[in-house]
PDB file of C-alpha atoms in Angstrom:
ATOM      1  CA  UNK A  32      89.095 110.585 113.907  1.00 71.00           C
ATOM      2  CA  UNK A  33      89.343 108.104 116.284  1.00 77.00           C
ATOM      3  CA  UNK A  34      88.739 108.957 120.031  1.00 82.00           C
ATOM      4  CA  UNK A  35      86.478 110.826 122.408  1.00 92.00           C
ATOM      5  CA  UNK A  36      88.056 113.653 123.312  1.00 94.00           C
ATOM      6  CA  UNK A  37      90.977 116.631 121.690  1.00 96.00           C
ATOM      7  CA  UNK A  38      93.477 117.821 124.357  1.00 97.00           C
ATOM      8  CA  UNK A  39      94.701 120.653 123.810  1.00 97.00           C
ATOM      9  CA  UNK A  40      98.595 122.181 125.494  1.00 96.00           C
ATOM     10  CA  UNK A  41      98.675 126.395 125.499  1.00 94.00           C
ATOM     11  CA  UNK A  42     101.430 128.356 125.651  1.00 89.00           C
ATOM     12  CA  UNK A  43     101.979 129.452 128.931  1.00 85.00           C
ATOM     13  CA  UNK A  44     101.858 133.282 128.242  1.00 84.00           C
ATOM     14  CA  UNK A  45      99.778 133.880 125.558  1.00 83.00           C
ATOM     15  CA  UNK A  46      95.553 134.154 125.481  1.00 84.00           C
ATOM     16  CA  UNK A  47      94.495 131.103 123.624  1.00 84.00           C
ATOM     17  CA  UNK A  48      90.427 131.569 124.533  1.00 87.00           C
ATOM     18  CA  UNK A  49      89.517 132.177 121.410  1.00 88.00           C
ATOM     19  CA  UNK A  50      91.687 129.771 119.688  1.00 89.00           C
ATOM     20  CA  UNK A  51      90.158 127.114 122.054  1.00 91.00           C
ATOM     21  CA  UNK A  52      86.840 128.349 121.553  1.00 91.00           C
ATOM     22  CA  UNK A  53      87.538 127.667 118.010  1.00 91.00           C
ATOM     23  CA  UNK A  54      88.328 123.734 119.087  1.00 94.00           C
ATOM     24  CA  UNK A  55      85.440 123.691 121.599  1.00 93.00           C
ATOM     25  CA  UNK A  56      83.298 124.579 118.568  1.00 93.00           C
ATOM     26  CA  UNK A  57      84.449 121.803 116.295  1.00 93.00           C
ATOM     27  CA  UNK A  58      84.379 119.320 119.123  1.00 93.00           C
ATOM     28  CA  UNK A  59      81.111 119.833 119.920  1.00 92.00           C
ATOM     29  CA  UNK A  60      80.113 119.212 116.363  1.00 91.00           C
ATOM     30  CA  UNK A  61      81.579 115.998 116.864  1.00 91.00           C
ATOM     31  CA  UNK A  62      80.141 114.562 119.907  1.00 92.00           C
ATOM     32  CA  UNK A  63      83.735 114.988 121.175  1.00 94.00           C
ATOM     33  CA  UNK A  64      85.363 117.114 124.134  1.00 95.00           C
ATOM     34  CA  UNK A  65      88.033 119.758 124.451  1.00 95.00           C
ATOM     35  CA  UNK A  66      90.409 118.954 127.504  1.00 96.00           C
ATOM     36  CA  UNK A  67      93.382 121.344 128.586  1.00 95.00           C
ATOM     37  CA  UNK A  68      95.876 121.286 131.561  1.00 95.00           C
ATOM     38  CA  UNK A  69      94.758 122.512 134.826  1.00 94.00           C
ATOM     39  CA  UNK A  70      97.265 125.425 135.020  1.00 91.00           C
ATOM     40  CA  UNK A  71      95.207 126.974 132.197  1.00 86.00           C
ATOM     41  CA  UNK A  72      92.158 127.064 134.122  1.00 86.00           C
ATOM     42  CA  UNK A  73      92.294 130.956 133.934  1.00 83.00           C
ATOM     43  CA  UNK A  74      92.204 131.207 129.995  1.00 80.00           C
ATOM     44  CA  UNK A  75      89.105 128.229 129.625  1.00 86.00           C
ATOM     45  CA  UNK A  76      86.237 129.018 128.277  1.00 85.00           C
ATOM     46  CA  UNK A  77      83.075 127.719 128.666  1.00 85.00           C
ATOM     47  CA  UNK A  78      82.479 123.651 128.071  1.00 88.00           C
ATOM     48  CA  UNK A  79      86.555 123.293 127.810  1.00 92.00           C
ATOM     49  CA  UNK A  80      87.812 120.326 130.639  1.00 93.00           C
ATOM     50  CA  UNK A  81      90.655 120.965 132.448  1.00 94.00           C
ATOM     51  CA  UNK A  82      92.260 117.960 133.297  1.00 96.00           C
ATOM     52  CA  UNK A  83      95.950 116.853 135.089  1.00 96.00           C
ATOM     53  CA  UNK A  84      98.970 115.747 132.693  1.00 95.00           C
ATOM     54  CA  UNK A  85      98.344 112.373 133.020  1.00 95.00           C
ATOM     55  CA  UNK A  86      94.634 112.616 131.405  1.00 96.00           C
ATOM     56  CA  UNK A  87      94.606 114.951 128.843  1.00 96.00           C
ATOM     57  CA  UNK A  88      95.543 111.890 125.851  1.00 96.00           C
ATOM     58  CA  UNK A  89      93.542 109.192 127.117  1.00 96.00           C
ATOM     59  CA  UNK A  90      91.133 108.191 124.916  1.00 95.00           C
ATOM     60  CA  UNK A  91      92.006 111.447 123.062  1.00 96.00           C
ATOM     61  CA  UNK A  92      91.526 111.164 118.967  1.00 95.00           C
ATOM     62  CA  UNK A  93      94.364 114.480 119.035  1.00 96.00           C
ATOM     63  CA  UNK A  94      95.946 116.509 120.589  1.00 98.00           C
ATOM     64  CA  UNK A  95      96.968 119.971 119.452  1.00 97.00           C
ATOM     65  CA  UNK A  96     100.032 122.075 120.900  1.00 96.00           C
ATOM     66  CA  UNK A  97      99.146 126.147 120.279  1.00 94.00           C
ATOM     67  CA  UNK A  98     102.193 127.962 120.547  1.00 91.00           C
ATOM     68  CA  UNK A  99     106.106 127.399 119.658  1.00 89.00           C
ATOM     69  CA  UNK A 100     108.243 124.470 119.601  1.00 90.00           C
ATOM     70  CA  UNK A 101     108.810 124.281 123.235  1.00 91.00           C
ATOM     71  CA  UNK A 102     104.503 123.714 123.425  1.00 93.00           C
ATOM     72  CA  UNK A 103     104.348 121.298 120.604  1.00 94.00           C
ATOM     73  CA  UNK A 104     107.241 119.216 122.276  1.00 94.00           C
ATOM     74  CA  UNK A 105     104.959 119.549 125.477  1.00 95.00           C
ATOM     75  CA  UNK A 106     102.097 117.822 123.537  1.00 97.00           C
ATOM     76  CA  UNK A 107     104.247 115.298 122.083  1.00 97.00           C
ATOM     77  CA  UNK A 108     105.125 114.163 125.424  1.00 96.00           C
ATOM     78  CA  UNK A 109     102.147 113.919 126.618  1.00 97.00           C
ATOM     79  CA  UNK A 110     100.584 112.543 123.399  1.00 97.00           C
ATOM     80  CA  UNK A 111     103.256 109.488 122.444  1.00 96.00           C
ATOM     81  CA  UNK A 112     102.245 108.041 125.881  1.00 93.00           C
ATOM     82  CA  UNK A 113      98.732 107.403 124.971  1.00 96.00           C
ATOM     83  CA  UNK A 114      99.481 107.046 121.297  1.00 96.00           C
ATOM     84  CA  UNK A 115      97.982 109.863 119.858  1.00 97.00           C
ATOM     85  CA  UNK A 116      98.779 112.171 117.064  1.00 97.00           C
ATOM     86  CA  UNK A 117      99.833 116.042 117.678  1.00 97.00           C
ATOM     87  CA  UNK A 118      99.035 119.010 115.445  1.00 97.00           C
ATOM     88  CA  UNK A 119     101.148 121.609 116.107  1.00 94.00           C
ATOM     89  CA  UNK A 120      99.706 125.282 115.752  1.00 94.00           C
ATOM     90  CA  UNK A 121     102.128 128.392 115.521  1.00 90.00           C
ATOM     91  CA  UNK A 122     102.016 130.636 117.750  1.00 83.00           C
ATOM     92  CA  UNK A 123     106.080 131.137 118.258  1.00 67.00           C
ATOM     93  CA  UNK A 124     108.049 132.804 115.722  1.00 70.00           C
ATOM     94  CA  UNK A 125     110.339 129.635 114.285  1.00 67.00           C
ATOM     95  CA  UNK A 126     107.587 126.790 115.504  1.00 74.00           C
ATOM     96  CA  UNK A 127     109.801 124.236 112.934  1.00 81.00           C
ATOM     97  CA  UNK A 128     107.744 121.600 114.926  1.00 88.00           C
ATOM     98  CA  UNK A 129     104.172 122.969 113.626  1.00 89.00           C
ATOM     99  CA  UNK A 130     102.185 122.515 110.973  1.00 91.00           C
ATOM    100  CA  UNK A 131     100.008 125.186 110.818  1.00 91.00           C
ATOM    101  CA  UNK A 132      99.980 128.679 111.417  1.00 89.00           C
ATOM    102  CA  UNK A 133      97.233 130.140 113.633  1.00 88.00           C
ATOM    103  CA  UNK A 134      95.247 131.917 111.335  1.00 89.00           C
ATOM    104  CA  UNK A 135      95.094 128.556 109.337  1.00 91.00           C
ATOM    105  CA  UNK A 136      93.358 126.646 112.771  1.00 92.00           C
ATOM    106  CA  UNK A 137      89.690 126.671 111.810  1.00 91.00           C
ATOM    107  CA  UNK A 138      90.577 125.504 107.897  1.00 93.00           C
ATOM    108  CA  UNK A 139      93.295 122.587 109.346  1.00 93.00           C
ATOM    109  CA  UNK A 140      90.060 121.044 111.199  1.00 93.00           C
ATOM    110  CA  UNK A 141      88.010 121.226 108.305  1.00 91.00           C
ATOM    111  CA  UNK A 142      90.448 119.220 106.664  1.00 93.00           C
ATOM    112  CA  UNK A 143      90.899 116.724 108.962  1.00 92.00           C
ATOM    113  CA  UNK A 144      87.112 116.284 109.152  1.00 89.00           C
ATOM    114  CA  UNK A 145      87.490 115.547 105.154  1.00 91.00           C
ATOM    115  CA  UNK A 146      90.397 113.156 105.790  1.00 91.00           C
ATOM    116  CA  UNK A 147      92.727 115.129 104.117  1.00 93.00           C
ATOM    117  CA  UNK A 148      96.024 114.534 106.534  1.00 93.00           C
ATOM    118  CA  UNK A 149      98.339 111.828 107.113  1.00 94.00           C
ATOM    119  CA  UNK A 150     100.618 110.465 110.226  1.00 95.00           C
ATOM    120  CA  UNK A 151     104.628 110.599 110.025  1.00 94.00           C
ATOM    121  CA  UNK A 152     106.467 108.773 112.843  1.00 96.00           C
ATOM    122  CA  UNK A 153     108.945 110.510 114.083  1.00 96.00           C
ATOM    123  CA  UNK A 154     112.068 108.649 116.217  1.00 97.00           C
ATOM    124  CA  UNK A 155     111.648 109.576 120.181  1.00 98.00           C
ATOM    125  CA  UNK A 156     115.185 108.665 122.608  1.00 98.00           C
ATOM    126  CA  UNK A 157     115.160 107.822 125.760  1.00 97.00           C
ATOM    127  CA  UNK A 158     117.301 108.866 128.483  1.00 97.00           C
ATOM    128  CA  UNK A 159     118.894 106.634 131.327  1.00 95.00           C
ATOM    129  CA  UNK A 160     121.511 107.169 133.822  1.00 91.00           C
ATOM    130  CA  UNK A 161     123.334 106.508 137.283  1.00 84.00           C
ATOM    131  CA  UNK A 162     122.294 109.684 138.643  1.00 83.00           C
ATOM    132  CA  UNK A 163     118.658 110.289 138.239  1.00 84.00           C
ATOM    133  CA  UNK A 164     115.918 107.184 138.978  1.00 83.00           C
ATOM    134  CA  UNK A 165     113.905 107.518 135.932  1.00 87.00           C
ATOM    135  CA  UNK A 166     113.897 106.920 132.440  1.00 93.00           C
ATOM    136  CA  UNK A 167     112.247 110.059 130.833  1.00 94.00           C
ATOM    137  CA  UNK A 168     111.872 110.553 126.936  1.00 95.00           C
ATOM    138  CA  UNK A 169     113.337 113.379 124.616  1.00 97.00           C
ATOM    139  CA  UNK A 170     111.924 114.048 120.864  1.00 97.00           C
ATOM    140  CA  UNK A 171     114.416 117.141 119.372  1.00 96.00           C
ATOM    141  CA  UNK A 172     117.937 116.474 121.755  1.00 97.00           C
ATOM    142  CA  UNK A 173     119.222 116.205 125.218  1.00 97.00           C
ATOM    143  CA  UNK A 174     122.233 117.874 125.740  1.00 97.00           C
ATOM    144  CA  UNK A 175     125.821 117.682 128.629  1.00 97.00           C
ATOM    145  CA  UNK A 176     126.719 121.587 129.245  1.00 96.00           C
ATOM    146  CA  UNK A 177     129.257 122.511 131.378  1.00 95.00           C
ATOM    147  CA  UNK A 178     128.381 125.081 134.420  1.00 91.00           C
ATOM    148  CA  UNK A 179     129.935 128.145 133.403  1.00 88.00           C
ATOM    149  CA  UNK A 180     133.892 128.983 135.733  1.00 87.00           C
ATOM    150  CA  UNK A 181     134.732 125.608 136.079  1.00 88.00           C
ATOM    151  CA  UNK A 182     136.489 124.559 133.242  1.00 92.00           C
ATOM    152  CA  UNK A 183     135.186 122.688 130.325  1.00 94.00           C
ATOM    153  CA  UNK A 184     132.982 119.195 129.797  1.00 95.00           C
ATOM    154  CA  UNK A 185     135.292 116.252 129.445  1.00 96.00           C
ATOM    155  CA  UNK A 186     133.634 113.467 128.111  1.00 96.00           C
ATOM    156  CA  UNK A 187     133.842 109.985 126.404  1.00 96.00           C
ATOM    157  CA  UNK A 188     131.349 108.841 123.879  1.00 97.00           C
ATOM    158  CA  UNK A 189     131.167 104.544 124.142  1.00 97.00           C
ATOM    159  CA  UNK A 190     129.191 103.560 120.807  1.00 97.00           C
ATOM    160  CA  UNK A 191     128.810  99.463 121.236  1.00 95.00           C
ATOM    161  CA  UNK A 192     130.785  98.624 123.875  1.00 95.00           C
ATOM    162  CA  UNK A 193     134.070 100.698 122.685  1.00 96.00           C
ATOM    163  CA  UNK A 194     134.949 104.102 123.285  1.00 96.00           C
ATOM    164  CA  UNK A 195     134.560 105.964 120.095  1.00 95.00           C
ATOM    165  CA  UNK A 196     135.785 109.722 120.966  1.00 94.00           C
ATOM    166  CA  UNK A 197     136.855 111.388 124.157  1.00 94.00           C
ATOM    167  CA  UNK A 198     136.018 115.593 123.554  1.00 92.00           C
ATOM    168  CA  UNK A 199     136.620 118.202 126.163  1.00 94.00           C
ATOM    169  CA  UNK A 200     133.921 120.634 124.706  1.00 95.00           C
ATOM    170  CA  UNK A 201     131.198 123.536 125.843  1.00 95.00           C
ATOM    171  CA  UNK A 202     128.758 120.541 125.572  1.00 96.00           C
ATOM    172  CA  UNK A 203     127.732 117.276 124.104  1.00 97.00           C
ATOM    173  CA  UNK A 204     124.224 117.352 122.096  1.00 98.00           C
ATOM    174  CA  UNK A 205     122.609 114.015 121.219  1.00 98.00           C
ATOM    175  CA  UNK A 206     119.607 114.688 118.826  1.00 98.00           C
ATOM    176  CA  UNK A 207     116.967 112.844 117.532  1.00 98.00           C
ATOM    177  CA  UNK A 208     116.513 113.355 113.580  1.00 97.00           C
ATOM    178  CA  UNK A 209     113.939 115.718 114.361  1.00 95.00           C
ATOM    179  CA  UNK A 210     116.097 117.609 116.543  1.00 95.00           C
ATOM    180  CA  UNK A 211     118.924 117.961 113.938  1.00 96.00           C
ATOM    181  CA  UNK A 212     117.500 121.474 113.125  1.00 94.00           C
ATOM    182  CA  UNK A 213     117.457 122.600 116.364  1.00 93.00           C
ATOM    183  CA  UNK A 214     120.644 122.599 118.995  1.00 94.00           C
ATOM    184  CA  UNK A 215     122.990 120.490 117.139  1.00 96.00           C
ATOM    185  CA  UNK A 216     122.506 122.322 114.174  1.00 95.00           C
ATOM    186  CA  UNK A 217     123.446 125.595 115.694  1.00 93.00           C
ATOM    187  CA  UNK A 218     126.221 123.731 116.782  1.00 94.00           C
ATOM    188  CA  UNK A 219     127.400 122.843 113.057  1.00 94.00           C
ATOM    189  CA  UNK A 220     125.903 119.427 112.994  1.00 95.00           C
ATOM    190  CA  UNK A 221     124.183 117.997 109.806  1.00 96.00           C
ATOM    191  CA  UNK A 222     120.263 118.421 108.857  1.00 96.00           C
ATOM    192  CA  UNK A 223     118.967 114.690 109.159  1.00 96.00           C
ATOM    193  CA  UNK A 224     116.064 114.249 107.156  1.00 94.00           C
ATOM    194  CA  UNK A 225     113.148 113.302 109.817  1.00 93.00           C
ATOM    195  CA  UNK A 226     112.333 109.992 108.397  1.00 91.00           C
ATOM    196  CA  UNK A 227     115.465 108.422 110.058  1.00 95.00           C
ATOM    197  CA  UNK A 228     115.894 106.523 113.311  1.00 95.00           C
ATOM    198  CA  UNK A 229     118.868 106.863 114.600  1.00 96.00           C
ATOM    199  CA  UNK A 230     121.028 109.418 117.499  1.00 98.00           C
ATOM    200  CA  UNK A 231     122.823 112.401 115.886  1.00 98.00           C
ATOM    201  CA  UNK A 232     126.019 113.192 118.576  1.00 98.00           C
ATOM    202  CA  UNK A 233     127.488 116.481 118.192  1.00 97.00           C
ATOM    203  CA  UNK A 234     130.396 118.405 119.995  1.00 96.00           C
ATOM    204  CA  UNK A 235     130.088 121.797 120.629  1.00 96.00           C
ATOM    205  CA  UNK A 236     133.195 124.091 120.638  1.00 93.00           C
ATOM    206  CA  UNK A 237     135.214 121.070 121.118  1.00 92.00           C
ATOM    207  CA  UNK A 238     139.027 121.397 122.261  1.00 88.00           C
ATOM    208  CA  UNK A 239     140.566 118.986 120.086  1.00 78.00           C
ATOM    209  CA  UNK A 240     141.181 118.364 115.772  1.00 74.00           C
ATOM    210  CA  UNK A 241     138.243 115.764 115.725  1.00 81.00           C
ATOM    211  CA  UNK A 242     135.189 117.970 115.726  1.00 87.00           C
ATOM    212  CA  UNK A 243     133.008 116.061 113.483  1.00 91.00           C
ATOM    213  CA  UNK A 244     129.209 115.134 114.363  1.00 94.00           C
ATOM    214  CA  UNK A 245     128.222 111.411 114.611  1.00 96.00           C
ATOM    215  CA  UNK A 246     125.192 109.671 113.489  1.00 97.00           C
ATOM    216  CA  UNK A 247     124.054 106.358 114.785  1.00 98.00           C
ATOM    217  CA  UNK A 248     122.263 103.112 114.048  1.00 97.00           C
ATOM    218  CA  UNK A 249     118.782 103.092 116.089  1.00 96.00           C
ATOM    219  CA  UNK A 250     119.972  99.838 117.201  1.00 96.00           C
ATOM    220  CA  UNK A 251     123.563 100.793 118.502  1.00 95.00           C
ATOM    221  CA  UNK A 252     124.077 101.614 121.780  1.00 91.00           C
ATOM    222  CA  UNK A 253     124.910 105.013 122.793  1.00 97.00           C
ATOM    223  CA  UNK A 254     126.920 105.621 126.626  1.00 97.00           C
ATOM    224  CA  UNK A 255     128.516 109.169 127.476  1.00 97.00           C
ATOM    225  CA  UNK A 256     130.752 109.235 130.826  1.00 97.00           C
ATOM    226  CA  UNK A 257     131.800 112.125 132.778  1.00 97.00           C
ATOM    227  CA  UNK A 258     135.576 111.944 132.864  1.00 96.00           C
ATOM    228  CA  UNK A 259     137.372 112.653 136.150  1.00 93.00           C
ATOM    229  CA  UNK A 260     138.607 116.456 134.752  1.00 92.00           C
ATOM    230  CA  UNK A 261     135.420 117.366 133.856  1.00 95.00           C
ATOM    231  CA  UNK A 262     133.326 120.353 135.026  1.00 93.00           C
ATOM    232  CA  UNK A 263     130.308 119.744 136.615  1.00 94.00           C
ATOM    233  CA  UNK A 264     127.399 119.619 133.752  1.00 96.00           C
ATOM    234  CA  UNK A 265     123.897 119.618 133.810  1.00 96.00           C
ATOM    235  CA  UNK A 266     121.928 116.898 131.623  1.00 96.00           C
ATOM    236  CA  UNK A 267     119.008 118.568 129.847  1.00 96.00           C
ATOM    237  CA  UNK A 268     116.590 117.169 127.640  1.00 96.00           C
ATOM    238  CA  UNK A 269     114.053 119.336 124.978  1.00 95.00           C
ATOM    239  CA  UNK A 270     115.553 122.147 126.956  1.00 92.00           C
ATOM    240  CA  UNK A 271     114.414 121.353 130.340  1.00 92.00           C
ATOM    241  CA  UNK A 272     117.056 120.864 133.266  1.00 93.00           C
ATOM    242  CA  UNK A 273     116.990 116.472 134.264  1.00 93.00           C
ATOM    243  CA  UNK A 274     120.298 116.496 136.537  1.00 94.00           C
ATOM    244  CA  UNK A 275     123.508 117.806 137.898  1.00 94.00           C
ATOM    245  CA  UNK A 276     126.420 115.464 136.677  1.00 94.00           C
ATOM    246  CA  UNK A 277     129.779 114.917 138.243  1.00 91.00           C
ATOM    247  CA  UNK A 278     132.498 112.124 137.320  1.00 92.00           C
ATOM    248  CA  UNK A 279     132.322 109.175 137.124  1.00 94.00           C
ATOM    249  CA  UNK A 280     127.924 109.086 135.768  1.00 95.00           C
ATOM    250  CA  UNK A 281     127.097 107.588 132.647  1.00 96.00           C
ATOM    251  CA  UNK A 282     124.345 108.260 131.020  1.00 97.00           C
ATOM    252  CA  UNK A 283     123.117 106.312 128.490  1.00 97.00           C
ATOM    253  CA  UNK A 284     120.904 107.314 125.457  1.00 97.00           C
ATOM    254  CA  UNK A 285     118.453 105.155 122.740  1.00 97.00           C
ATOM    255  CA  UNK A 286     115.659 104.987 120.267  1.00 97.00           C
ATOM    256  CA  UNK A 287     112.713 103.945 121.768  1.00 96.00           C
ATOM    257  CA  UNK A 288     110.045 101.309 120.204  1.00 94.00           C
ATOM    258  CA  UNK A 289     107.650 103.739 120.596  1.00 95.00           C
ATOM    259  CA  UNK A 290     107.710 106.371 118.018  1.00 96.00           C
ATOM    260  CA  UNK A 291     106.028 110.122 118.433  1.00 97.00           C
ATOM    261  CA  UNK A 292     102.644 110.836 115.542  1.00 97.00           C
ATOM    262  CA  UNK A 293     102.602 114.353 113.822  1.00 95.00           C
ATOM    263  CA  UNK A 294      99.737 114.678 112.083  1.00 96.00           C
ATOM    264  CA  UNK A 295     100.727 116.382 108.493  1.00 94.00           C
ATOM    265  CA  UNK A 296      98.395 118.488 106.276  1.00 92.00           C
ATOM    266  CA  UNK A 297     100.606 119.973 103.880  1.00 82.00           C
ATOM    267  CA  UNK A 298     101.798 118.124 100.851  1.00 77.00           C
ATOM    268  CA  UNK A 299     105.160 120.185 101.339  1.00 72.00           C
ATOM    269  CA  UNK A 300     108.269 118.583 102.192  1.00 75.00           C
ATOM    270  CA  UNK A 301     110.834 118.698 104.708  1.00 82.00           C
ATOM    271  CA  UNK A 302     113.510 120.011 102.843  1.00 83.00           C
ATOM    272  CA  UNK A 303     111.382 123.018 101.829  1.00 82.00           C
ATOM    273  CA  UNK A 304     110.523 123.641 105.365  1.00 79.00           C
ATOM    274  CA  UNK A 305     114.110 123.611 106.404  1.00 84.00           C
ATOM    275  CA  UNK A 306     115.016 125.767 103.785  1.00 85.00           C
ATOM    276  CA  UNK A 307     112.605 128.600 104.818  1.00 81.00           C
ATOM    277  CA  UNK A 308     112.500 128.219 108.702  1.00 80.00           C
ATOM    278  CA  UNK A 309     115.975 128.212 108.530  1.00 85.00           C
ATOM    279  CA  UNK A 310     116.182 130.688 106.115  1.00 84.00           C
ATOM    280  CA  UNK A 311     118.744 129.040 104.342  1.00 84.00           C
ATOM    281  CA  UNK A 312     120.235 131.030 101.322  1.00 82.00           C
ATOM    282  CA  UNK A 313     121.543 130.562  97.535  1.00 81.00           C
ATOM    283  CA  UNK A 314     125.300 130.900  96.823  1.00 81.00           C
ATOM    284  CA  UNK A 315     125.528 134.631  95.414  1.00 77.00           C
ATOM    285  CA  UNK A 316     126.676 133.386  91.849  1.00 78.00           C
ATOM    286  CA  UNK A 317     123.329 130.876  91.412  1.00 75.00           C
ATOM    287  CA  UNK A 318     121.175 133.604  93.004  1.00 64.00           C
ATOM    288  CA  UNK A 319     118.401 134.049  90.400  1.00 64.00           C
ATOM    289  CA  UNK A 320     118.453 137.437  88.821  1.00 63.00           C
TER     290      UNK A 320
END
């Protein structure tokens, strides 16, 4: 492993010492460091950094997110900026974001000491618009919501220059592949196998015959305007609040060149890990007996 240092992102309410103990331990072995974020300071142990946002990947060789989804994405974020490769740990009950579960730590570093793991790139979107300054990243989905007693979302979807739909809907979800399991799909959208590139757009409880889910070209360009009817919504993205829209902002969505690293242990695939997070089910009449 490449690097000089392993940050590592905790879940905010659970006690991770002697998980990062575990990582300390390894570290050591290799003439590496264990880094964390300063608002963990009260669950370090001894020999464990703690370090601002902005440090914990640099020069890192990995960095591990210990907890659910909402952690791993954490890491990601962090991670993709110094491109560096995230092991996700479960902590969280779903977790369809890690790799291994907790108890299966100690033997997942072993491994990657042996060189028994492998990198998929997963697709990360970025987020622009006329009401915020910054462009800020998003790995499962951003999502338009409307704020509840004020009517629904209207909005029109502009793929390429033309608009494509105009929906007056609950929300809007544009997902990464990756985030196809997540919002969208509670939402009825399509599972999108992970390997793709594109933006997944998906109504939800839309107010009109067209209620289909879109997916798009990583290439294509992707604008959603606040109509004049339209409630004001708030612009989230991997389920953390970005903005307050009104009409009239566009906000305008993409793949970026720079993709996210998972590191992967487990020969199993995707579609087997879909089926069981999601706990998806056999018509009754194939069912085996």
């Amino acid at each position: 492993m490449q690097g000089v240092a392993i940050g590592v992102v905790l879940h905010p309410r659970r006690d991770s010492r002697e998980h990062l103990e575990c990582v300390r331990r390894w570290a050591e072995g290799h003439g590496m460091e264990v880094r964390t974020l300063e608002e963990a300071r009260d669950q370090v142990p001894a020999g464990v950094r703690t370090v601002p946002e902005e440090e914990l990947a640099v020069d890192a060789g990995l960095v591990i997110g210990l907890g659910g989804d909402g952690t791993i994405l954490r890491a990601l974020k962090l991670a993709t900026a110094e491109d560096v490769p995230v092991l996700g740990v479960n902590l969280g009950r779903l977790a369809f974001l890690a790799e291994v579960n907790l108890d299966e730590l100690g033997d997942a570093l072993d491994r990657i000491d042996r060189g028994e793991k492998w990198i998929e790139e997963r697709a990360v979107m970025t987020v622009s618009g006329t009401c915020f300054p910054m462009e800020i990243t998003s790995f499962n989905d951003s999502a338009l919501t409307r704020v509840p007693g004020n009517g629904p979302a209207a909005l029109a979807v502009e793929v390429e220059g033309e608009i494509f739909a105009r929906y007056t809907a609950d929300a809007l979800v544009i997902a990464t592949p990756t985030g196809s399991t997540a919002y969208s799909f509670a939402a009825g959208g399509p599972i999108v196998s992970p390997r793709h590139r594109g933006l997944l757009v998906t109504p939800v409880a839309p107010h009109a015959a067209f209620d289909r889910a879109v997916f798009l070209h990583p290439d294509e360009t992707l604008r959603v305007h606040v109509l004049e009817r339209s409630a004001p919504l708030l612009l989230e993205a991997d389920g953390q609040r970005v903005a307050e829209l009104n009409d009239g902002d566009c906000i305008e969505f993409s793949i970026s060149d720079r993709p996210a690293q998972i590191l992967r242990l487990h020969a199993q695939g995707f579609y087997e890990r879909a089926r069981r997070k999601l706990q998806i089910t056999d018509s009754s009449e194939l069912a085996p007996r």
